[in-house]
Amino acid sequence: MIVSYFNTILCIDGSVLYHVNLCDLEDGGHRACQRADLDTLGYEVRGAEHECFTILKDGRFLSAQTDGRGDHVANCGGWEKFREVSDDARPEIPLIPESQSIPKRIHQTDNPLEIGAQFADNVDQLKTLNDGWVYEYYSEKDRLDYIYEFYGWPILKDYLSINPRFGAARADLFRYLCIYRHGGVYFDMKSGVERPLDEIIREGDRFLLSHWASARSTRFHGWGRGCEVAHVEGGEYVQWFIICTAGHPLMRKVVEQVLFNIRHYLHPLHGSGSTATLNITGPHVFTRAICGHVAEGTTRLLDAENEGLVYNNIANYMRSSNYRGEQSPLIL
């Protein structure tokens, strides 16, 4: 298979080249493009820098656009670089039957064995406002045990390959694995609610999504508008909270794409810091994996802030680490 900068699969339909997420390859009857197809269409494959090559026609570079198109441009950057990977590179993920409703379980995670002092009031509020819900906190040790128990060594190995300096990326992967397996509600440690989840979640809800923009205030104006998700109306879908059924098919797509991203990360191509984190494990890949399926009746879009979901419920919040400026590789 030929993969793009986005770790999407280059496909062919007649004379048209486009690209799709690995997690969508089989669903839509897409045909992966092969080197022989490029020769037939009159493309030139040039170079092999850091495992990457470019694809040219009439002196213009094939470019993987964010919306899945294959455009042609005059200059070469990251979006114009491709690689070949094995056709059997698809991650093996247990198939979990979807639950009939969203379980009443709240999940949060941080590295220490005990909940940090700055988060105590937020956790207490979550528990108080959601009487009858199960609350579960996972330390770094708990995450290792959880992934090994429910997903086995190959996926735990993927988790351990994430540079420990990128705690956010490790938390990204864990939240997807946890919510896919058990469903319920995931919150970042600093995030919470102003009113009970039972008043937010409706009967029949399967997956709740929100953009950053809110009708309640302008505090998040312009957030989540990275170029990698520029094609998505409203920008990225936030994943500081995830609310969905266990075994939801879109969460399976997220898990599959993130694992594929981790296994095919290249430091010279994908970079480091916030850019790599957003695109390899974070809200950009979360958004790109599900954005083409939100109209299929399995999701509901809401205004998180207006509904009483709180991004930061802690005054004077102190980060334990800052991955944004980190220069070392995201994946070791």
Coordinates of C-alpha atoms in Angstrom, one line a residue:
M1 CA 0.0 0.0 0.0
I2 CA 1.1 3.6 -0.6
V3 CA 0.4 5.9 2.3
S4 CA 0.4 9.6 2.5
Y5 CA 1.7 12.1 5.1
F6 CA -1.7 11.6 6.9
N7 CA -1.1 7.9 7.0
T8 CA -4.1 7.5 4.7
I9 CA -4.1 5.0 1.8
L10 CA -3.6 6.2 -1.7
C11 CA -6.5 4.8 -3.8
I12 CA -7.4 4.8 -7.5
D13 CA -10.7 5.1 -9.4
G14 CA -10.1 5.0 -13.1
S15 CA -7.6 7.8 -13.7
V16 CA -8.4 9.6 -10.4
L17 CA -6.1 9.3 -7.4
Y18 CA -7.4 10.0 -3.9
H19 CA -6.7 8.9 -0.3
V20 CA -8.8 7.4 2.5
N21 CA -8.2 6.5 6.1
L22 CA -7.0 3.0 6.7
C23 CA -10.1 2.4 8.8
D24 CA -12.3 3.2 5.8
L25 CA -10.4 1.3 3.2
E26 CA -12.6 -1.9 3.3
D27 CA -15.9 -0.2 4.1
G28 CA -16.2 1.8 0.9
G29 CA -15.0 -0.6 -1.7
H30 CA -11.9 1.4 -2.3
R31 CA -9.0 0.0 -4.3
A32 CA -5.5 0.7 -3.0
C33 CA -3.2 2.2 -5.7
Q34 CA -0.1 0.2 -6.6
R35 CA 3.1 1.2 -8.2
A36 CA 2.0 -0.3 -11.5
D37 CA -1.1 1.9 -11.5
L38 CA 1.2 5.0 -11.2
D39 CA 3.2 3.8 -14.2
T40 CA -0.1 3.2 -16.2
L41 CA -1.2 6.8 -15.5
G42 CA 2.1 8.3 -16.5
Y43 CA 3.4 9.3 -13.1
E44 CA 7.1 9.4 -12.2
V45 CA 8.1 8.2 -8.7
R46 CA 11.2 10.1 -7.6
G47 CA 13.5 9.9 -4.6
A48 CA 13.6 7.9 -1.4
E49 CA 14.4 10.3 1.4
H50 CA 13.7 9.0 4.9
E51 CA 11.7 6.2 3.3
C52 CA 9.6 8.7 1.4
F53 CA 9.2 9.4 -2.3
T54 CA 7.3 11.9 -4.4
I55 CA 4.9 11.3 -7.2
L56 CA 5.0 13.6 -10.2
K57 CA 3.1 14.1 -13.4
D58 CA 4.0 16.9 -16.0
G59 CA 6.4 18.3 -13.5
R60 CA 3.8 18.8 -10.7
F61 CA 3.7 16.9 -7.4
L62 CA 0.8 14.8 -6.3
S63 CA -0.4 16.3 -3.0
A64 CA -2.7 14.6 -0.4
Q65 CA -5.3 17.2 0.4
T66 CA -7.0 17.2 3.8
D67 CA -10.4 16.3 2.3
G68 CA -9.2 13.2 0.5
R69 CA -8.5 14.7 -2.9
G70 CA -5.2 14.1 -4.7
D71 CA -4.3 17.5 -6.1
H72 CA -1.2 18.5 -8.1
V73 CA 1.1 21.4 -6.9
A74 CA 4.3 23.0 -8.0
N75 CA 6.3 22.7 -4.8
C76 CA 7.0 19.8 -2.5
G77 CA 6.3 19.8 1.2
G78 CA 5.1 17.1 3.7
W79 CA 1.8 16.6 2.0
E80 CA 3.5 15.6 -1.2
K81 CA 5.5 12.8 0.3
F82 CA 4.4 9.1 0.2
R83 CA 5.7 5.8 1.4
E84 CA 5.0 2.1 0.8
V85 CA 3.9 -0.2 3.6
S86 CA 2.9 -3.8 3.8
D87 CA -0.6 -4.7 2.7
D88 CA -1.0 -6.7 6.0
A89 CA -0.2 -3.7 8.2
R90 CA -3.7 -3.3 9.5
P91 CA -3.8 -3.4 13.4
E92 CA -5.7 -6.4 14.9
I93 CA -8.3 -5.1 17.3
P94 CA -10.8 -7.2 19.3
L95 CA -14.3 -6.8 18.0
I96 CA -16.4 -5.5 20.8
P97 CA -20.3 -5.7 20.4
E98 CA -21.9 -2.3 20.8
S99 CA -23.8 -1.7 24.1
Q100 CA -27.4 -0.7 23.8
S101 CA -26.9 2.5 25.7
I102 CA -24.1 4.7 27.1
P103 CA -22.9 3.0 30.3
K104 CA -22.9 5.1 33.5
R105 CA -19.2 5.0 33.9
I106 CA -16.8 8.0 34.2
H107 CA -13.2 7.5 33.3
Q108 CA -10.2 9.7 34.0
T109 CA -6.5 9.1 33.9
D110 CA -3.2 10.6 35.1
N111 CA 0.3 9.3 35.8
P112 CA 0.3 9.2 39.7
L113 CA -1.1 6.3 41.7
E114 CA -3.4 8.7 43.5
I115 CA -5.4 11.6 42.2
G116 CA -3.4 14.8 42.4
A117 CA -4.5 17.5 44.9
Q118 CA -5.3 20.1 42.2
F119 CA -7.9 17.7 40.7
A120 CA -9.6 16.6 44.0
D121 CA -12.4 19.2 44.0
N122 CA -13.2 18.5 40.3
V123 CA -13.4 14.8 40.9
D124 CA -15.6 15.3 44.0
Q125 CA -17.9 17.5 41.9
L126 CA -18.1 14.8 39.2
K127 CA -19.0 12.2 41.7
T128 CA -21.5 14.4 43.6
L129 CA -23.4 15.6 40.4
N130 CA -23.5 12.1 39.0
D131 CA -24.7 9.9 41.9
G132 CA -25.3 6.4 40.6
W133 CA -22.5 6.6 38.1
V134 CA -19.3 4.5 38.6
Y135 CA -16.2 6.6 38.7
E136 CA -12.8 5.1 37.7
Y137 CA -9.4 6.6 37.9
Y138 CA -6.4 5.0 36.1
S139 CA -2.8 5.7 37.0
E140 CA 0.0 5.0 34.5
K141 CA 0.4 1.5 36.1
D142 CA -3.4 0.9 35.8
R143 CA -3.2 1.9 32.1
L144 CA -0.5 -0.7 31.5
D145 CA -2.5 -3.4 33.3
Y146 CA -5.7 -2.4 31.5
I147 CA -4.2 -2.5 28.0
Y148 CA -2.5 -5.8 28.6
E149 CA -5.6 -7.4 30.0
F150 CA -8.1 -6.3 27.3
Y151 CA -5.9 -5.8 24.3
G152 CA -2.7 -7.9 24.8
W153 CA 1.0 -7.4 24.3
P154 CA 1.0 -6.1 20.7
I155 CA -1.1 -3.0 21.5
L156 CA 0.6 -2.5 24.9
K157 CA 3.8 -2.4 22.9
D158 CA 2.3 0.4 20.7
Y159 CA 1.5 2.3 23.9
L160 CA 5.0 1.8 25.3
S161 CA 6.5 3.0 22.0
I162 CA 5.1 6.5 22.7
N163 CA 7.8 8.7 24.1
P164 CA 7.1 9.2 27.9
R165 CA 7.8 12.9 27.4
F166 CA 4.5 13.0 25.5
G167 CA 2.1 12.1 28.3
A168 CA -0.8 13.6 26.4
A169 CA -0.2 11.2 23.5
R170 CA -0.2 8.2 25.9
A171 CA -3.4 9.5 27.5
D172 CA -4.9 9.9 23.9
L173 CA -4.4 6.2 23.1
F174 CA -5.6 5.0 26.4
R175 CA -8.8 7.0 26.3
Y176 CA -9.7 5.5 22.9
L177 CA -9.0 2.0 24.0
C178 CA -10.8 2.4 27.3
I179 CA -14.0 4.0 25.8
Y180 CA -14.1 1.5 22.9
R181 CA -13.9 -1.4 25.4
H182 CA -16.1 -0.1 28.2
G183 CA -18.0 3.0 26.9
G184 CA -19.3 5.7 29.2
V185 CA -17.8 9.1 29.6
Y186 CA -14.1 10.1 29.5
F187 CA -12.9 13.4 30.9
D188 CA -9.4 14.9 31.0
M189 CA -8.5 15.4 34.7
K190 CA -9.1 19.2 34.5
S191 CA -12.5 18.8 32.8
G192 CA -15.9 18.2 34.2
V193 CA -19.5 19.2 34.3
E194 CA -21.8 21.9 35.7
R195 CA -24.9 19.7 35.7
P196 CA -25.5 16.0 35.9
L197 CA -24.6 13.8 32.9
D198 CA -28.1 12.3 33.0
E199 CA -29.5 15.7 32.0
I200 CA -27.0 16.0 29.1
I201 CA -27.2 12.4 27.7
R202 CA -30.5 11.6 26.0
E203 CA -32.2 8.2 25.5
G204 CA -30.9 6.7 22.3
D205 CA -27.6 8.6 22.3
R206 CA -24.7 6.6 21.0
F207 CA -21.9 9.1 20.5
L208 CA -21.9 12.7 21.5
L209 CA -19.6 15.2 19.6
S210 CA -18.8 18.9 19.9
H211 CA -16.6 21.5 18.2
W212 CA -14.8 24.1 20.2
A213 CA -17.0 27.0 19.1
S214 CA -19.8 27.8 21.5
A215 CA -23.0 29.9 21.5
R216 CA -22.4 30.6 25.2
S217 CA -19.1 32.6 24.9
T218 CA -16.3 33.5 22.5
R219 CA -13.5 32.1 24.8
F220 CA -12.7 29.2 22.3
H221 CA -13.0 31.4 19.2
G222 CA -10.6 30.1 16.6
W223 CA -9.7 26.9 18.5
G224 CA -9.4 23.6 16.7
R225 CA -8.8 25.2 13.3
G226 CA -5.6 23.5 12.3
C227 CA -4.9 23.1 8.6
E228 CA -5.1 19.3 8.8
V229 CA -8.8 19.6 9.7
A230 CA -9.6 22.7 7.6
H231 CA -12.0 20.7 5.5
V232 CA -14.3 19.9 8.5
E233 CA -17.0 22.5 9.0
G234 CA -16.6 23.7 12.6
G235 CA -13.1 22.5 12.9
E236 CA -11.9 19.6 15.0
Y237 CA -14.1 17.5 17.3
V238 CA -12.9 17.9 20.8
Q239 CA -11.7 14.8 22.7
W240 CA -11.1 16.2 26.2
F241 CA -14.4 14.5 26.7
I242 CA -15.6 11.4 24.9
I243 CA -19.2 10.1 25.5
C244 CA -20.2 7.0 23.7
T245 CA -21.4 3.4 23.8
A246 CA -19.0 0.5 24.4
G247 CA -18.0 -1.0 21.0
H248 CA -19.1 2.0 19.0
P249 CA -18.0 1.4 15.4
L250 CA -16.6 4.9 15.1
M251 CA -14.4 4.5 18.2
R252 CA -13.1 1.3 16.6
K253 CA -12.1 3.4 13.5
V254 CA -10.3 5.9 15.8
V255 CA -8.4 3.1 17.6
E256 CA -7.5 1.5 14.3
Q257 CA -6.2 4.7 12.7
V258 CA -4.3 5.8 15.8
L259 CA -2.5 2.5 16.1
F260 CA -1.7 2.6 12.4
N261 CA -0.3 6.2 12.8
I262 CA 1.8 5.1 15.8
R263 CA 3.3 2.2 13.8
H264 CA 4.1 4.4 10.8
Y265 CA 5.3 7.6 12.4
L266 CA 8.4 9.1 11.0
H267 CA 10.2 11.8 12.9
P268 CA 11.6 13.6 9.8
L269 CA 8.2 13.6 8.2
H270 CA 5.7 14.1 11.0
G271 CA 7.8 16.2 13.3
S272 CA 7.5 16.5 17.0
G273 CA 5.8 18.6 19.7
S274 CA 2.2 19.7 19.3
T275 CA 2.1 19.1 15.6
A276 CA 2.9 15.4 15.8
T277 CA 0.7 14.9 18.9
L278 CA -2.3 16.5 17.3
N279 CA -1.9 14.5 14.1
I280 CA -0.7 11.1 15.3
T281 CA -2.8 10.5 18.4
G282 CA -4.7 13.7 19.2
P283 CA -7.9 15.5 18.1
H284 CA -6.8 15.9 14.5
V285 CA -6.7 12.2 13.9
F286 CA -9.8 11.7 16.1
T287 CA -11.6 14.2 13.9
R288 CA -10.3 12.8 10.6
A289 CA -11.3 9.2 11.5
I290 CA -14.9 10.1 12.2
C291 CA -15.8 13.2 10.2
G292 CA -17.0 11.4 7.2
H293 CA -19.5 9.4 9.2
V294 CA -21.2 11.9 11.4
A295 CA -24.3 12.0 9.2
E296 CA -24.9 8.3 9.4
G297 CA -27.2 8.5 12.5
T298 CA -24.9 7.1 15.1
T299 CA -23.7 10.5 16.5
R300 CA -25.3 13.6 17.9
L301 CA -23.5 17.0 17.7
L302 CA -23.9 19.3 20.7
D303 CA -22.5 22.6 22.0
A304 CA -20.4 21.3 24.9
E305 CA -20.0 24.5 26.8
N306 CA -23.7 25.4 26.4
E307 CA -24.7 21.9 27.6
G308 CA -22.6 22.3 30.8
L309 CA -19.5 20.3 29.9
V310 CA -16.5 22.2 31.2
Y311 CA -13.1 22.1 29.5
N312 CA -11.1 23.5 32.5
N313 CA -12.8 23.3 35.8
I314 CA -9.7 24.1 37.9
A315 CA -8.5 27.6 38.8
N316 CA -4.8 28.1 38.3
Y317 CA -4.4 24.7 36.6
M318 CA -0.7 23.6 36.5
R319 CA 0.4 21.2 33.8
S320 CA 2.7 18.4 34.9
S321 CA 4.5 18.5 31.6
N322 CA 4.6 20.4 28.4
Y323 CA 4.9 18.4 25.2
R324 CA 4.2 21.3 22.8
G325 CA 7.8 22.4 22.4
E326 CA 9.3 18.9 22.7
Q327 CA 11.8 18.2 20.0
S328 CA 12.4 14.5 20.6
P329 CA 10.5 11.9 18.5
L330 CA 6.9 11.2 19.5
I331 CA 7.4 7.5 18.9
L332 CA 10.6 5.8 20.0

